[in-house]
């Protein structure tokens, strides 16, 4: 395989129409030509780094290093030959020390440094950064065994199924099964509404990002999901790019306030402006894609933002700020079971007396609802009926 000339490698890659996997979806041969053409403008020898995209917090594609490390390494050596790279780095995410150690011996034999942590895009300006899936595909192209496709998993209710190679030409609709309760589909970092997503075809022209296809159900609040993703990206970022650090912080704060019923209509324009600025003002995929789900959700699920901000309700009945929990005085038996499980002592009552919930202390965790065999504890987004304001014996409460 390494006996191939540079011209032969380029011709094989061109014939396979190979594009970069992950976020930076561009033709590989064109990418190589650009890097070589601009090499004189940058100091130091040519270098090559391979790894996951910095924004990839699911890390599903690490399975390539765990199961096909030899192919990833071979692909790196082929790319280095084309580019004339003298320094090679293979990156694994922070916290993957065991994987780093397992790769150490194989990579040392090929003079490849294994690094635990982000790919430093500043240090690799003018140099080559490739996704590990691209490197595996490159090795297979050279061997003559490449089958066009990409590794994907379906993520439903927070759980991922087994990763499978999905052939190019496969429709999303044929991959995800039952969609009766699905309202949105996230492919990599991009969010689609259900109708659009079902028509999407996995092919060489579609960036599937980290390979994770996440199904958003009707029971999930799209804004709460955006808040979770923004928090995850904030925790994942290195903090060196101002637009990424500050942008993710401000977007997360405003999104959180919307879920808490404190959102303002003016937030929407600010969030759009910040998100769009982040996409072109940051140096790596954390900032460049960190706001994408939020921006897509604002466009495709605008009604949920309107409901939260103007109507003060959560469309999916998820955000606790818009809920009330009360004890039905006509059903309560004064058993004290709910008071026993309340973690913040927000329930007042004693045996034989109708219990009452202090709405200011209540965190709406729902533990009392599960503990009540009489189903006397009600969660609602509607109007709360007249309730006792002092302890009253069971069966003695009368509305006035």
CSV table of C-alpha atoms in Angstrom, one decimal, residues 16-350:
chain,number,residue,atom,x,y,z
A,16,UNK,CA,-13.6,7.3,-5.0
A,17,UNK,CA,-14.9,10.9,-4.6
A,18,UNK,CA,-13.7,10.8,-1.0
A,19,UNK,CA,-14.8,13.7,1.1
A,20,UNK,CA,-13.8,14.6,4.7
A,21,UNK,CA,-16.0,12.9,7.3
A,22,UNK,CA,-17.2,14.9,10.3
A,23,UNK,CA,-18.1,18.6,10.4
A,24,UNK,CA,-15.6,19.8,7.7
A,25,UNK,CA,-17.2,18.2,4.7
A,26,UNK,CA,-14.9,18.9,1.7
A,27,UNK,CA,-13.3,17.1,-1.2
A,28,UNK,CA,-10.1,15.5,0.0
A,29,UNK,CA,-8.1,16.0,-3.1
A,30,UNK,CA,-9.1,19.7,-3.3
A,31,UNK,CA,-8.2,20.0,0.4
A,32,UNK,CA,-4.7,18.5,-0.2
A,33,UNK,CA,-4.1,20.9,-3.1
A,34,UNK,CA,-5.1,23.9,-1.0
A,35,UNK,CA,-2.8,22.8,1.8
A,36,UNK,CA,0.2,22.3,-0.5
A,37,UNK,CA,-0.4,25.5,-2.4
A,38,UNK,CA,-0.5,27.6,0.9
A,39,UNK,CA,2.4,25.8,2.6
A,40,UNK,CA,4.9,28.5,1.8
A,41,UNK,CA,2.8,31.1,3.7
A,42,UNK,CA,3.2,29.2,7.0
A,43,UNK,CA,6.2,28.7,9.2
A,44,UNK,CA,7.6,25.3,10.0
A,45,UNK,CA,7.5,21.8,8.4
A,46,UNK,CA,4.3,20.3,7.2
A,47,UNK,CA,2.4,18.4,9.9
A,48,UNK,CA,-0.7,16.3,10.1
A,49,UNK,CA,-3.2,15.7,12.9
A,50,UNK,CA,-6.0,13.1,12.9
A,51,UNK,CA,-8.8,12.8,15.5
A,52,UNK,CA,-12.5,13.4,16.1
A,53,UNK,CA,-13.9,16.8,15.6
A,54,UNK,CA,-13.4,18.9,18.8
A,55,UNK,CA,-17.2,19.3,19.1
A,56,UNK,CA,-17.8,15.6,19.2
A,57,UNK,CA,-19.0,14.9,22.8
A,58,UNK,CA,-20.8,11.6,22.0
A,59,UNK,CA,-17.4,10.0,20.9
A,60,UNK,CA,-19.2,7.1,19.2
A,61,UNK,CA,-16.6,7.2,16.3
A,62,UNK,CA,-13.8,6.3,18.7
A,63,UNK,CA,-14.8,2.7,17.9
A,64,UNK,CA,-12.7,3.2,14.8
A,65,UNK,CA,-9.6,3.5,16.9
A,66,UNK,CA,-10.6,0.6,19.1
A,67,UNK,CA,-11.4,-1.8,16.3
A,68,UNK,CA,-9.5,-0.5,13.2
A,69,UNK,CA,-6.5,1.5,14.5
A,70,UNK,CA,-4.2,-0.1,11.9
A,71,UNK,CA,-6.3,1.3,9.1
A,72,UNK,CA,-6.5,4.8,10.7
A,73,UNK,CA,-2.7,4.7,11.0
A,74,UNK,CA,-2.2,3.5,7.5
A,75,UNK,CA,-4.4,6.3,6.2
A,76,UNK,CA,-2.4,8.9,8.1
A,77,UNK,CA,0.8,7.6,6.5
A,78,UNK,CA,-0.7,7.8,3.1
A,79,UNK,CA,-2.0,11.4,3.6
A,80,UNK,CA,1.4,12.3,5.1
A,81,UNK,CA,3.1,11.0,1.9
A,82,UNK,CA,1.0,13.1,-0.3
A,83,UNK,CA,1.5,16.3,1.8
A,84,UNK,CA,5.1,15.7,2.7
A,85,UNK,CA,4.2,15.9,6.4
A,86,UNK,CA,7.1,15.3,8.7
A,87,UNK,CA,5.2,15.4,12.1
A,88,UNK,CA,2.1,13.3,12.7
A,89,UNK,CA,-0.3,13.4,15.7
A,90,UNK,CA,-3.2,11.1,16.5
A,91,UNK,CA,-5.6,12.7,19.0
A,92,UNK,CA,-7.9,11.0,21.4
A,93,UNK,CA,-10.3,13.1,23.6
A,94,UNK,CA,-9.5,14.1,27.1
A,95,UNK,CA,-10.2,11.3,29.6
A,96,UNK,CA,-9.4,8.5,27.1
A,97,UNK,CA,-6.0,7.7,28.8
A,98,UNK,CA,-6.5,3.9,28.4
A,99,UNK,CA,-7.1,4.2,24.7
A,100,UNK,CA,-4.1,6.5,24.3
A,101,UNK,CA,-1.9,3.9,26.0
A,102,UNK,CA,-3.2,1.1,23.9
A,103,UNK,CA,-2.4,3.1,20.7
A,104,UNK,CA,1.0,4.1,21.9
A,105,UNK,CA,3.1,1.2,20.8
A,106,UNK,CA,1.5,0.9,17.3
A,107,UNK,CA,1.9,4.6,16.7
A,108,UNK,CA,5.5,4.8,18.1
A,109,UNK,CA,6.6,2.3,15.4
A,110,UNK,CA,5.4,4.8,12.7
A,111,UNK,CA,6.7,7.9,14.5
A,112,UNK,CA,3.2,9.1,15.2
A,113,UNK,CA,2.6,11.0,18.5
A,114,UNK,CA,-0.5,10.1,20.4
A,115,UNK,CA,-2.0,13.1,22.1
A,116,UNK,CA,-4.8,13.2,24.6
A,117,UNK,CA,-7.0,16.3,24.2
A,118,UNK,CA,-8.2,18.8,21.6
A,119,UNK,CA,-6.6,19.3,18.2
A,120,UNK,CA,-5.0,22.7,18.5
A,121,UNK,CA,-6.3,24.4,15.4
A,122,UNK,CA,-4.0,27.4,16.0
A,123,UNK,CA,-0.9,25.2,15.9
A,124,UNK,CA,-2.1,23.5,12.8
A,125,UNK,CA,-3.0,26.6,10.7
A,126,UNK,CA,-1.8,25.9,7.2
A,127,UNK,CA,-1.3,22.3,8.0
A,128,UNK,CA,-3.5,19.2,7.7
A,129,UNK,CA,-6.3,18.1,10.0
A,130,UNK,CA,-8.2,15.0,9.1
A,131,UNK,CA,-11.0,13.0,10.7
A,132,UNK,CA,-10.1,9.5,11.8
A,133,UNK,CA,-12.9,8.1,9.7
A,134,UNK,CA,-11.4,9.8,6.6
A,135,UNK,CA,-8.1,8.1,7.4
A,136,UNK,CA,-9.7,4.7,7.6
A,137,UNK,CA,-11.5,5.3,4.3
A,138,UNK,CA,-8.2,6.4,2.7
A,139,UNK,CA,-6.5,3.1,3.7
A,140,UNK,CA,-9.4,1.1,2.3
A,141,UNK,CA,-9.3,3.0,-0.9
A,142,UNK,CA,-5.6,2.2,-1.3
A,143,UNK,CA,-6.2,-1.5,-0.5
A,144,UNK,CA,-9.1,-1.6,-3.0
A,145,UNK,CA,-11.7,-2.6,-0.4
A,146,UNK,CA,-13.5,0.7,0.2
A,147,UNK,CA,-17.3,0.6,0.3
A,148,UNK,CA,-18.8,4.1,0.2
A,149,UNK,CA,-20.7,4.8,3.4
A,150,UNK,CA,-20.4,6.1,6.9
A,151,UNK,CA,-20.6,4.8,10.5
A,152,UNK,CA,-23.9,5.8,12.2
A,153,UNK,CA,-25.9,5.1,15.3
A,154,UNK,CA,-29.5,5.9,16.2
A,155,UNK,CA,-30.0,7.7,19.5
A,156,UNK,CA,-33.4,7.5,21.0
A,157,UNK,CA,-34.4,8.5,24.6
A,158,UNK,CA,-30.7,9.1,25.3
A,159,UNK,CA,-29.6,5.6,24.4
A,160,UNK,CA,-27.5,4.7,21.3
A,161,UNK,CA,-27.8,1.5,19.4
A,162,UNK,CA,-24.9,-0.4,17.9
A,163,UNK,CA,-22.8,1.4,15.4
A,164,UNK,CA,-23.3,0.2,11.8
A,165,UNK,CA,-21.8,1.0,8.4
A,166,UNK,CA,-24.5,2.8,6.5
A,167,UNK,CA,-24.2,2.6,2.7
A,168,UNK,CA,-24.5,5.9,0.8
A,169,UNK,CA,-27.9,6.1,-0.8
A,170,UNK,CA,-29.8,5.0,2.4
A,171,UNK,CA,-32.8,7.2,3.4
A,172,UNK,CA,-33.1,8.3,7.0
A,173,UNK,CA,-36.7,7.0,6.9
A,174,UNK,CA,-35.4,3.5,6.3
A,175,UNK,CA,-33.0,3.7,9.3
A,176,UNK,CA,-35.1,5.0,12.2
A,177,UNK,CA,-38.2,2.8,12.4
A,178,UNK,CA,-41.2,4.0,14.3
A,179,UNK,CA,-41.5,7.8,14.1
A,180,UNK,CA,-45.1,8.2,15.4
A,181,UNK,CA,-43.8,10.1,18.5
A,182,UNK,CA,-40.9,11.9,16.7
A,183,UNK,CA,-41.0,15.6,16.0
A,184,UNK,CA,-37.4,16.3,15.1
A,185,UNK,CA,-34.2,14.5,14.0
A,186,UNK,CA,-30.7,15.7,14.7
A,187,UNK,CA,-28.1,14.5,12.3
A,188,UNK,CA,-24.7,15.3,13.7
A,189,UNK,CA,-25.2,18.9,14.8
A,190,UNK,CA,-28.0,19.8,12.4
A,191,UNK,CA,-31.6,19.7,13.4
A,192,UNK,CA,-34.4,18.8,11.0
A,193,UNK,CA,-38.2,18.7,11.5
A,194,UNK,CA,-39.6,15.2,11.0
A,195,UNK,CA,-41.0,15.6,7.5
A,196,UNK,CA,-37.8,17.0,6.1
A,197,UNK,CA,-35.6,14.5,8.0
A,198,UNK,CA,-37.5,11.5,6.5
A,199,UNK,CA,-36.5,12.6,3.0
A,200,UNK,CA,-32.8,13.0,3.8
A,201,UNK,CA,-30.5,10.6,2.1
A,202,UNK,CA,-27.1,9.6,3.6
A,203,UNK,CA,-24.6,10.1,0.8
A,204,UNK,CA,-21.2,11.6,0.1
A,205,UNK,CA,-22.7,15.1,-0.1
A,206,UNK,CA,-24.3,15.0,3.4
A,207,UNK,CA,-22.2,15.7,6.5
A,208,UNK,CA,-23.4,13.4,9.3
A,209,UNK,CA,-21.0,15.0,11.7
A,210,UNK,CA,-20.3,12.6,14.6
A,211,UNK,CA,-22.5,9.9,13.0
A,212,UNK,CA,-25.2,10.1,15.7
A,213,UNK,CA,-28.8,10.4,14.5
A,214,UNK,CA,-30.8,11.7,17.5
A,215,UNK,CA,-34.5,11.4,17.5
A,216,UNK,CA,-36.4,14.1,19.4
A,217,UNK,CA,-39.8,12.9,20.6
A,218,UNK,CA,-43.0,14.9,21.2
A,219,UNK,CA,-42.4,14.4,24.9
A,220,UNK,CA,-39.1,16.4,24.8
A,221,UNK,CA,-39.0,20.1,25.0
A,222,UNK,CA,-36.9,21.4,22.1
A,223,UNK,CA,-35.7,24.4,24.2
A,224,UNK,CA,-34.7,22.2,27.1
A,225,UNK,CA,-32.8,20.0,24.7
A,226,UNK,CA,-31.0,23.1,23.3
A,227,UNK,CA,-30.1,24.1,26.9
A,228,UNK,CA,-28.6,20.7,27.6
A,229,UNK,CA,-26.5,20.7,24.4
A,230,UNK,CA,-25.2,24.2,25.0
A,231,UNK,CA,-24.2,23.3,28.6
A,232,UNK,CA,-22.4,20.2,27.2
A,233,UNK,CA,-20.5,22.3,24.7
A,234,UNK,CA,-19.6,24.9,27.3
A,235,UNK,CA,-18.1,22.1,29.4
A,236,UNK,CA,-16.3,20.7,26.4
A,237,UNK,CA,-14.7,24.0,25.1
A,238,UNK,CA,-11.2,25.0,25.9
A,239,UNK,CA,-12.1,28.7,26.5
A,240,UNK,CA,-9.5,30.2,24.3
A,241,UNK,CA,-11.8,31.7,21.6
A,242,UNK,CA,-13.7,34.7,23.0
A,243,UNK,CA,-16.7,34.2,20.7
A,244,UNK,CA,-17.0,30.6,21.7
A,245,UNK,CA,-16.5,31.0,25.4
A,246,UNK,CA,-18.8,34.1,25.7
A,247,UNK,CA,-21.2,33.1,23.0
A,248,UNK,CA,-21.9,29.7,24.5
A,249,UNK,CA,-22.2,31.2,27.9
A,250,UNK,CA,-24.8,33.8,26.8
A,251,UNK,CA,-26.8,31.4,24.7
A,252,UNK,CA,-26.9,28.9,27.5
A,253,UNK,CA,-28.0,31.6,30.0
A,254,UNK,CA,-30.8,32.9,27.8
A,255,UNK,CA,-32.0,29.4,26.8
A,256,UNK,CA,-32.0,28.4,30.5
A,257,UNK,CA,-34.1,31.5,31.4
A,258,UNK,CA,-36.6,30.7,28.7
A,259,UNK,CA,-37.1,27.2,30.2
A,260,UNK,CA,-37.5,28.8,33.6
A,261,UNK,CA,-40.3,31.1,32.4
A,262,UNK,CA,-38.1,34.2,32.5
A,263,UNK,CA,-37.4,34.5,28.8
A,264,UNK,CA,-38.0,37.7,26.8
A,265,UNK,CA,-39.0,38.2,23.2
A,266,UNK,CA,-35.8,40.3,22.7
A,267,UNK,CA,-33.7,37.2,23.4
A,268,UNK,CA,-34.6,35.6,20.1
A,269,UNK,CA,-32.8,38.3,17.9
A,270,UNK,CA,-29.9,38.3,20.3
A,271,UNK,CA,-29.5,34.6,20.2
A,272,UNK,CA,-29.6,34.5,16.4
A,273,UNK,CA,-27.0,37.2,16.2
A,274,UNK,CA,-24.7,35.5,18.7
A,275,UNK,CA,-25.1,32.1,17.1
A,276,UNK,CA,-24.4,33.3,13.6
A,277,UNK,CA,-21.3,35.3,14.8
A,278,UNK,CA,-19.9,32.2,16.5
A,279,UNK,CA,-20.0,30.2,13.3
A,280,UNK,CA,-17.5,32.4,11.5
A,281,UNK,CA,-15.6,34.0,14.4
A,282,UNK,CA,-14.2,30.9,16.2
A,283,UNK,CA,-11.3,28.6,15.2
A,284,UNK,CA,-12.6,25.1,15.8
A,285,UNK,CA,-15.8,23.0,15.6
A,286,UNK,CA,-16.8,23.6,19.2
A,287,UNK,CA,-17.7,27.3,18.5
A,288,UNK,CA,-18.5,26.8,14.8
A,289,UNK,CA,-21.2,24.3,15.5
A,290,UNK,CA,-22.1,24.9,19.1
A,291,UNK,CA,-25.1,27.1,18.3
A,292,UNK,CA,-26.3,25.1,15.3
A,293,UNK,CA,-29.0,23.1,17.2
A,294,UNK,CA,-30.3,26.2,18.9
A,295,UNK,CA,-30.5,28.2,15.7
A,296,UNK,CA,-32.2,25.4,13.9
A,297,UNK,CA,-34.7,24.9,16.7
A,298,UNK,CA,-35.5,28.6,16.7
A,299,UNK,CA,-36.3,28.3,13.0
A,300,UNK,CA,-38.1,25.0,12.8
A,301,UNK,CA,-39.8,25.0,16.2
A,302,UNK,CA,-40.5,28.7,16.6
A,303,UNK,CA,-43.9,27.9,18.1
A,304,UNK,CA,-42.2,26.3,21.2
A,305,UNK,CA,-40.3,29.5,21.8
A,306,UNK,CA,-43.5,31.6,21.4
A,307,UNK,CA,-45.3,29.3,23.9
A,308,UNK,CA,-42.5,29.6,26.5
A,309,UNK,CA,-41.9,33.3,26.2
A,310,UNK,CA,-45.4,34.8,25.4
A,311,UNK,CA,-47.9,32.1,26.5
A,312,UNK,CA,-45.9,31.0,29.6
A,313,UNK,CA,-46.3,27.3,28.8
A,314,UNK,CA,-44.1,24.4,27.8
A,315,UNK,CA,-45.4,22.8,24.6
A,316,UNK,CA,-44.2,19.3,25.8
A,317,UNK,CA,-45.1,19.9,29.4
A,318,UNK,CA,-41.5,19.3,30.5
A,319,UNK,CA,-40.3,22.6,31.9
A,320,UNK,CA,-41.3,22.6,35.6
A,321,UNK,CA,-41.4,26.4,35.8
A,322,UNK,CA,-44.8,26.2,34.0
A,323,UNK,CA,-46.3,23.5,36.1
A,324,UNK,CA,-48.1,23.5,39.4
A,325,UNK,CA,-48.3,20.6,41.9
A,326,UNK,CA,-51.0,20.5,44.5
A,327,UNK,CA,-52.8,18.0,46.8
A,328,UNK,CA,-56.4,17.4,46.0
A,329,UNK,CA,-58.1,18.0,49.4
A,330,UNK,CA,-61.0,15.7,48.5
A,331,UNK,CA,-58.8,12.7,47.8
A,332,UNK,CA,-55.9,13.1,50.4
A,333,UNK,CA,-56.1,10.5,53.2
A,334,UNK,CA,-53.5,12.2,55.4
A,335,UNK,CA,-51.2,9.1,55.2
A,336,UNK,CA,-47.9,11.2,55.3
A,337,UNK,CA,-46.3,9.1,52.6
A,338,UNK,CA,-45.7,12.2,50.4
A,339,UNK,CA,-44.2,14.2,53.3
A,340,UNK,CA,-41.8,11.3,54.0
A,341,UNK,CA,-40.3,11.4,50.5
A,342,UNK,CA,-40.1,15.1,49.9
A,343,UNK,CA,-36.4,16.0,49.8
A,344,UNK,CA,-36.9,19.7,50.7
A,345,UNK,CA,-39.7,19.3,53.4
A,346,UNK,CA,-42.1,21.3,51.2
A,347,UNK,CA,-45.2,19.3,52.4
A,348,UNK,CA,-47.0,20.3,55.5
A,349,UNK,CA,-49.3,17.9,57.3
A,350,UNK,CA,-49.8,15.2,59.9
